mmCIF file of C-alpha atoms in Angstrom:
data_model
loop_
_atom_site.group_PDB
_atom_site.id
_atom_site.type_symbol
_atom_site.label_atom_id
_atom_site.label_comp_id
_atom_site.label_asym_id
_atom_site.label_seq_id
_atom_site.Cartn_x
_atom_site.Cartn_y
_atom_site.Cartn_z
ATOM 1 C CA GLU A 1 130.682 100.957 104.141
ATOM 2 C CA ALA A 2 129.050 97.727 104.924
ATOM 3 C CA GLY A 3 126.653 96.366 102.185
ATOM 4 C CA VAL A 4 123.149 95.020 102.672
ATOM 5 C CA ALA A 5 123.546 91.913 104.941
ATOM 6 C CA GLN A 6 121.302 88.821 104.451
ATOM 7 C CA SER A 7 120.954 85.365 106.063
ATOM 8 C CA PRO A 8 120.695 82.426 105.775
ATOM 9 C CA ARG A 9 122.707 82.281 102.367
ATOM 10 C CA TYR A 10 121.032 78.684 101.773
ATOM 11 C CA LYS A 11 118.040 76.935 103.073
ATOM 12 C CA ILE A 12 116.713 73.854 101.766
ATOM 13 C CA ILE A 13 113.090 72.743 103.286
ATOM 14 C CA GLU A 14 110.206 70.370 102.724
ATOM 15 C CA LYS A 15 106.969 71.803 101.106
ATOM 16 C CA ARG A 16 104.494 73.030 103.929
ATOM 17 C CA GLN A 17 107.403 73.803 106.258
ATOM 18 C CA SER A 18 108.239 77.440 107.240
ATOM 19 C CA VAL A 19 111.225 79.549 106.661
ATOM 20 C CA ALA A 20 112.357 83.011 107.703
ATOM 21 C CA PHE A 21 114.932 85.217 105.935
ATOM 22 C CA TRP A 22 116.728 88.405 107.655
ATOM 23 C CA CYS A 23 117.958 91.416 106.244
ATOM 24 C CA ASN A 24 120.199 94.377 107.668
ATOM 25 C CA PRO A 25 119.987 97.207 105.287
ATOM 26 C CA ILE A 26 123.105 99.626 104.617
ATOM 27 C CA SER A 27 123.145 102.057 107.584
ATOM 28 C CA GLY A 28 121.011 105.048 107.243
ATOM 29 C CA HIS A 29 118.925 103.594 104.524
ATOM 30 C CA ALA A 30 115.290 104.312 105.136
ATOM 31 C CA THR A 31 113.973 102.434 102.295
ATOM 32 C CA LEU A 32 114.208 98.671 102.111
ATOM 33 C CA TYR A 33 112.764 95.924 99.498
ATOM 34 C CA TRP A 34 112.396 92.307 99.298
ATOM 35 C CA TYR A 35 112.528 90.926 95.803
ATOM 36 C CA GLN A 36 111.883 87.271 94.558
ATOM 37 C CA GLN A 37 114.098 85.993 91.901
ATOM 38 C CA ILE A 38 113.143 82.860 90.125
ATOM 39 C CA LEU A 39 115.848 81.058 88.239
ATOM 40 C CA GLY A 40 116.175 82.660 84.696
ATOM 41 C CA GLN A 41 113.929 85.644 85.719
ATOM 42 C CA GLY A 42 114.405 89.164 86.803
ATOM 43 C CA PRO A 43 113.730 90.267 90.194
ATOM 44 C CA LYS A 44 110.292 90.686 91.146
ATOM 45 C CA LEU A 45 109.174 93.066 94.079
ATOM 46 C CA LEU A 46 107.419 91.634 97.018
ATOM 47 C CA ILE A 47 107.156 94.399 99.366
ATOM 48 C CA GLN A 48 108.878 97.786 100.074
ATOM 49 C CA PHE A 49 109.160 99.543 103.468
ATOM 50 C CA GLN A 50 110.021 103.035 104.077
ATOM 51 C CA ASN A 51 111.097 103.138 107.827
ATOM 52 C CA ASN A 52 108.998 100.936 109.565
ATOM 53 C CA GLY A 53 105.783 101.448 107.308
ATOM 54 C CA VAL A 54 104.772 99.335 104.254
ATOM 55 C CA VAL A 55 105.037 101.343 100.933
ATOM 56 C CA ASP A 56 103.657 98.665 98.580
ATOM 57 C CA ASP A 57 102.905 94.870 99.215
ATOM 58 C CA SER A 58 100.520 94.658 96.517
ATOM 59 C CA GLN A 59 102.620 91.587 94.961
ATOM 60 C CA LEU A 60 103.167 89.825 98.212
ATOM 61 C CA PRO A 61 101.302 86.315 98.485
ATOM 62 C CA LYS A 62 99.775 87.219 101.740
ATOM 63 C CA ASP A 63 98.131 84.012 102.490
ATOM 64 C CA ARG A 64 101.651 82.590 103.047
ATOM 65 C CA PHE A 65 104.259 85.319 102.903
ATOM 66 C CA SER A 66 104.619 88.119 105.778
ATOM 67 C CA ALA A 67 107.354 90.817 106.352
ATOM 68 C CA GLU A 68 108.065 93.143 109.142
ATOM 69 C CA ARG A 69 110.419 95.950 109.827
ATOM 70 C CA LEU A 70 109.344 96.724 113.378
ATOM 71 C CA LYS A 71 112.216 99.144 114.404
ATOM 72 C CA GLY A 72 112.670 100.677 110.775
ATOM 73 C CA VAL A 73 116.106 98.962 110.650
ATOM 74 C CA ASP A 74 116.467 95.287 109.865
ATOM 75 C CA SER A 75 113.541 93.172 108.361
ATOM 76 C CA THR A 76 112.403 89.634 108.229
ATOM 77 C CA LEU A 77 110.527 87.698 105.534
ATOM 78 C CA LYS A 78 108.543 84.666 106.417
ATOM 79 C CA ILE A 79 107.070 81.858 104.292
ATOM 80 C CA GLN A 80 104.583 79.687 105.945
ATOM 81 C CA PRO A 81 103.590 77.118 104.559
ATOM 82 C CA ALA A 82 106.161 76.855 101.840
ATOM 83 C CA LYS A 83 105.204 75.361 98.240
ATOM 84 C CA LEU A 84 107.330 74.153 95.546
ATOM 85 C CA GLU A 85 107.014 77.202 93.376
ATOM 86 C CA ASP A 86 108.546 79.436 96.037
ATOM 87 C CA SER A 87 112.039 78.014 95.376
ATOM 88 C CA ALA A 88 113.928 81.340 94.469
ATOM 89 C CA VAL A 89 116.216 83.503 95.503
ATOM 90 C CA TYR A 90 115.066 86.283 98.036
ATOM 91 C CA LEU A 91 116.935 89.579 97.563
ATOM 92 C CA CYS A 92 116.778 92.163 100.191
ATOM 93 C CA ALA A 93 117.995 95.954 98.959
ATOM 94 C CA SER A 94 117.970 99.289 100.454
ATOM 95 C CA SER A 95 118.126 102.890 99.363
ATOM 96 C CA LEU A 96 118.368 106.281 100.773
ATOM 97 C CA PHE A 97 115.714 108.914 100.784
ATOM 98 C CA ASN A 98 116.409 111.573 98.315
ATOM 99 C CA SER A 99 116.194 115.644 98.810
ATOM 100 C CA GLN A 100 112.595 115.278 97.652
ATOM 101 C CA GLY A 101 111.631 113.120 100.443
ATOM 102 C CA ALA A 102 111.182 110.012 98.252
ATOM 103 C CA SER A 103 113.312 106.739 97.888
ATOM 104 C CA GLY A 104 116.500 107.207 96.370
ATOM 105 C CA ASN A 105 117.328 106.196 92.790
ATOM 106 C CA THR A 106 120.040 103.895 93.615
ATOM 107 C CA ILE A 107 119.050 100.573 95.315
ATOM 108 C CA TYR A 108 121.773 98.168 96.583
ATOM 109 C CA PHE A 109 121.373 94.415 96.797
ATOM 110 C CA GLY A 110 122.521 91.870 99.249
ATOM 111 C CA GLU A 111 123.906 88.491 97.968
ATOM 112 C CA GLY A 112 120.607 86.843 98.487
ATOM 113 C CA SER A 113 119.068 83.890 100.375
ATOM 114 C CA TRP A 114 118.676 80.905 98.000
ATOM 115 C CA LEU A 115 115.698 78.924 98.925
ATOM 116 C CA THR A 116 114.870 75.246 97.556
ATOM 117 C CA VAL A 117 111.548 73.716 98.640
ATOM 118 C CA VAL A 118 111.494 70.020 98.152
ATOM 119 C CA GLY B 1 101.431 98.894 85.744
ATOM 120 C CA GLU B 2 104.909 99.372 84.234
ATOM 121 C CA ASN B 3 106.481 96.389 82.064
ATOM 122 C CA VAL B 4 109.933 95.932 80.972
ATOM 123 C CA GLU B 5 111.049 93.799 77.929
ATOM 124 C CA GLN B 6 114.614 93.087 77.214
ATOM 125 C CA HIS B 7 116.486 91.352 74.344
ATOM 126 C CA PRO B 8 118.289 89.365 73.539
ATOM 127 C CA SER B 9 117.770 86.690 76.352
ATOM 128 C CA THR B 10 121.323 85.333 75.750
ATOM 129 C CA LEU B 11 124.254 86.928 73.811
ATOM 130 C CA SER B 12 127.584 85.542 72.819
ATOM 131 C CA VAL B 13 130.413 87.769 71.679
ATOM 132 C CA GLN B 14 134.233 87.295 71.036
ATOM 133 C CA GLU B 15 136.677 88.993 73.416
ATOM 134 C CA GLY B 16 137.235 92.803 72.205
ATOM 135 C CA ASP B 17 133.916 92.876 70.341
ATOM 136 C CA SER B 18 130.928 95.113 71.280
ATOM 137 C CA ALA B 19 127.862 93.771 73.101
ATOM 138 C CA VAL B 20 124.275 95.702 72.847
ATOM 139 C CA ILE B 21 121.386 94.929 75.090
ATOM 140 C CA LYS B 22 118.258 96.573 74.414
ATOM 141 C CA CYS B 23 114.987 97.322 76.978
ATOM 142 C CA THR B 24 111.576 98.869 76.386
ATOM 143 C CA TYR B 25 109.323 99.972 78.823
ATOM 144 C CA SER B 26 105.561 100.688 78.989
ATOM 145 C CA ASP B 27 104.957 103.519 81.410
ATOM 146 C CA SER B 28 105.654 107.086 80.280
ATOM 147 C CA ALA B 29 106.087 108.209 83.964
ATOM 148 C CA SER B 30 109.075 105.809 84.406
ATOM 149 C CA ASN B 31 112.093 108.469 85.162
ATOM 150 C CA TYR B 32 115.049 106.586 85.921
ATOM 151 C CA PHE B 33 116.799 103.409 84.156
ATOM 152 C CA PRO B 34 119.478 101.551 86.111
ATOM 153 C CA TRP B 35 121.754 98.664 84.599
ATOM 154 C CA TYR B 36 122.601 95.705 86.952
ATOM 155 C CA LYS B 37 125.125 93.020 86.512
ATOM 156 C CA GLN B 38 124.283 89.623 88.318
ATOM 157 C CA GLU B 39 127.531 87.342 88.588
ATOM 158 C CA LEU B 40 126.664 83.665 89.703
ATOM 159 C CA GLY B 41 125.724 83.304 93.240
ATOM 160 C CA LYS B 42 125.699 87.050 93.862
ATOM 161 C CA GLY B 43 123.270 89.765 94.192
ATOM 162 C CA PRO B 44 122.767 92.449 91.367
ATOM 163 C CA GLN B 45 125.302 95.206 91.260
ATOM 164 C CA LEU B 46 124.584 98.504 89.827
ATOM 165 C CA ILE B 47 126.901 99.135 86.815
ATOM 166 C CA ILE B 48 125.407 102.305 85.180
ATOM 167 C CA ASP B 49 122.304 104.165 85.238
ATOM 168 C CA ILE B 50 120.173 107.240 83.501
ATOM 169 C CA ARG B 51 117.644 109.744 84.340
ATOM 170 C CA SER B 52 114.881 110.513 82.141
ATOM 171 C CA ASN B 53 116.202 114.047 81.216
ATOM 172 C CA VAL B 54 119.478 112.791 79.649
ATOM 173 C CA GLY B 55 119.892 110.872 76.392
ATOM 174 C CA GLU B 56 123.355 109.290 76.957
ATOM 175 C CA LYS B 57 125.691 108.550 79.489
ATOM 176 C CA LYS B 58 129.150 106.791 79.299
ATOM 177 C CA ASP B 59 131.507 105.208 81.880
ATOM 178 C CA GLN B 60 134.690 104.031 80.423
ATOM 179 C CA ARG B 61 133.587 100.683 78.329
ATOM 180 C CA ILE B 62 129.816 101.160 79.268
ATOM 181 C CA ALA B 63 127.332 103.441 77.894
ATOM 182 C CA VAL B 64 123.664 103.714 78.241
ATOM 183 C CA THR B 65 121.288 105.312 75.740
ATOM 184 C CA LEU B 66 117.559 106.481 76.258
ATOM 185 C CA ASN B 67 115.003 107.115 73.744
ATOM 186 C CA LYS B 68 111.992 108.632 75.754
ATOM 187 C CA THR B 69 109.554 109.002 72.641
ATOM 188 C CA ALA B 70 110.105 105.303 71.789
ATOM 189 C CA LYS B 71 110.337 104.087 75.404
ATOM 190 C CA HIS B 72 113.540 102.116 75.045
ATOM 191 C CA PHE B 73 116.735 102.091 76.546
ATOM 192 C CA SER B 74 120.177 100.148 75.477
ATOM 193 C CA LEU B 75 123.399 99.235 77.338
ATOM 194 C CA HIS B 76 126.500 99.323 75.225
ATOM 195 C CA ILE B 77 129.620 97.427 76.340
ATOM 196 C CA THR B 78 132.742 98.023 74.166
ATOM 197 C CA GLU B 79 136.068 96.027 74.053
ATOM 198 C CA THR B 80 134.475 93.150 75.892
ATOM 199 C CA GLN B 81 136.575 91.000 78.290
ATOM 200 C CA PRO B 82 135.919 87.616 79.801
ATOM 201 C CA GLU B 83 135.008 89.306 83.259
ATOM 202 C CA ASP B 84 132.037 90.828 81.416
ATOM 203 C CA SER B 85 130.411 87.384 81.445
ATOM 204 C CA ALA B 86 127.306 87.625 83.729
ATOM 205 C CA VAL B 87 123.462 88.291 83.647
ATOM 206 C CA TYR B 88 122.568 91.748 82.915
ATOM 207 C CA PHE B 89 119.173 93.184 83.971
ATOM 208 C CA CYS B 90 117.842 96.644 82.880
ATOM 209 C CA ALA B 91 115.136 98.299 85.265
ATOM 210 C CA ALA B 92 112.752 101.045 85.110
ATOM 211 C CA LYS B 93 111.880 103.176 88.065
ATOM 212 C CA VAL B 94 108.193 104.336 88.541
ATOM 213 C CA PRO B 95 107.543 107.379 90.680
ATOM 214 C CA LEU B 96 106.129 106.645 94.137
ATOM 215 C CA GLY B 97 102.353 106.136 94.234
ATOM 216 C CA ARG B 98 102.219 104.505 90.899
ATOM 217 C CA GLY B 99 102.515 100.983 92.021
ATOM 218 C CA GLN B 100 105.996 99.267 91.917
ATOM 219 C CA ASN B 101 108.869 101.383 92.409
ATOM 220 C CA PHE B 102 111.591 99.209 90.385
ATOM 221 C CA VAL B 103 110.433 97.037 87.635
ATOM 222 C CA PHE B 104 113.080 94.583 86.313
ATOM 223 C CA GLY B 105 113.496 93.048 82.702
ATOM 224 C CA PRO B 106 114.079 89.362 82.409
ATOM 225 C CA GLY B 107 117.670 89.315 81.968
ATOM 226 C CA THR B 108 120.272 88.846 79.264
ATOM 227 C CA ARG B 109 123.212 86.292 79.770
ATOM 228 C CA LEU B 110 126.350 87.796 78.175
ATOM 229 C CA SER B 111 128.970 85.176 77.325
ATOM 230 C CA VAL B 112 132.391 86.638 76.290
ATOM 231 C CA LEU B 113 134.509 84.062 74.406
ATOM 232 C CA PRO B 114 138.305 84.436 74.819
#
């Protein structure tokens, strides 16, 4: 079974530029997450989708970050304009629905997209 | 919302010794507690998990214990090997509708010395 795919793996941009990350979840996984992981810290949730709808985006800096999952499968996360403090690993994860119709317990992470803003 | 603390932040053990990492959580509604291992340059990989209705779970050299009353859970690794060296994260899952779905601790860097 293929895992969560992310691209690009590495990106270096100047501040105020824009960047986009792509994620393809595990086939059949209805729930998709974007996490931000700053060096030396645990992952922090940015946004959670269930199919093509947003479940939680309360910690997404909406003035500069946006995300979409138009067809309920792959997703893109965009940062515009980037700031120095956006340097981090952006992790995409996915999970199944369980029998109760809620997101499954086990979430599977991709390898991450490493962003450096200079 | 949920807050997860994790200790220690770094841990060094001799090969063959045991390692213990402890986490505490704040939201009594949290009902699922996974542990992830993250190697350099890779995404976190699930290694073991425990549900809130279970007190202990073991998988070969790895075990997790949960104390719901005290709101803490621990990862135990026995007979450590150099390949166990990595950053370990605990997490707590808050049911949907209560804010964040999974909240992660800050991580523990485990070094197993040969």
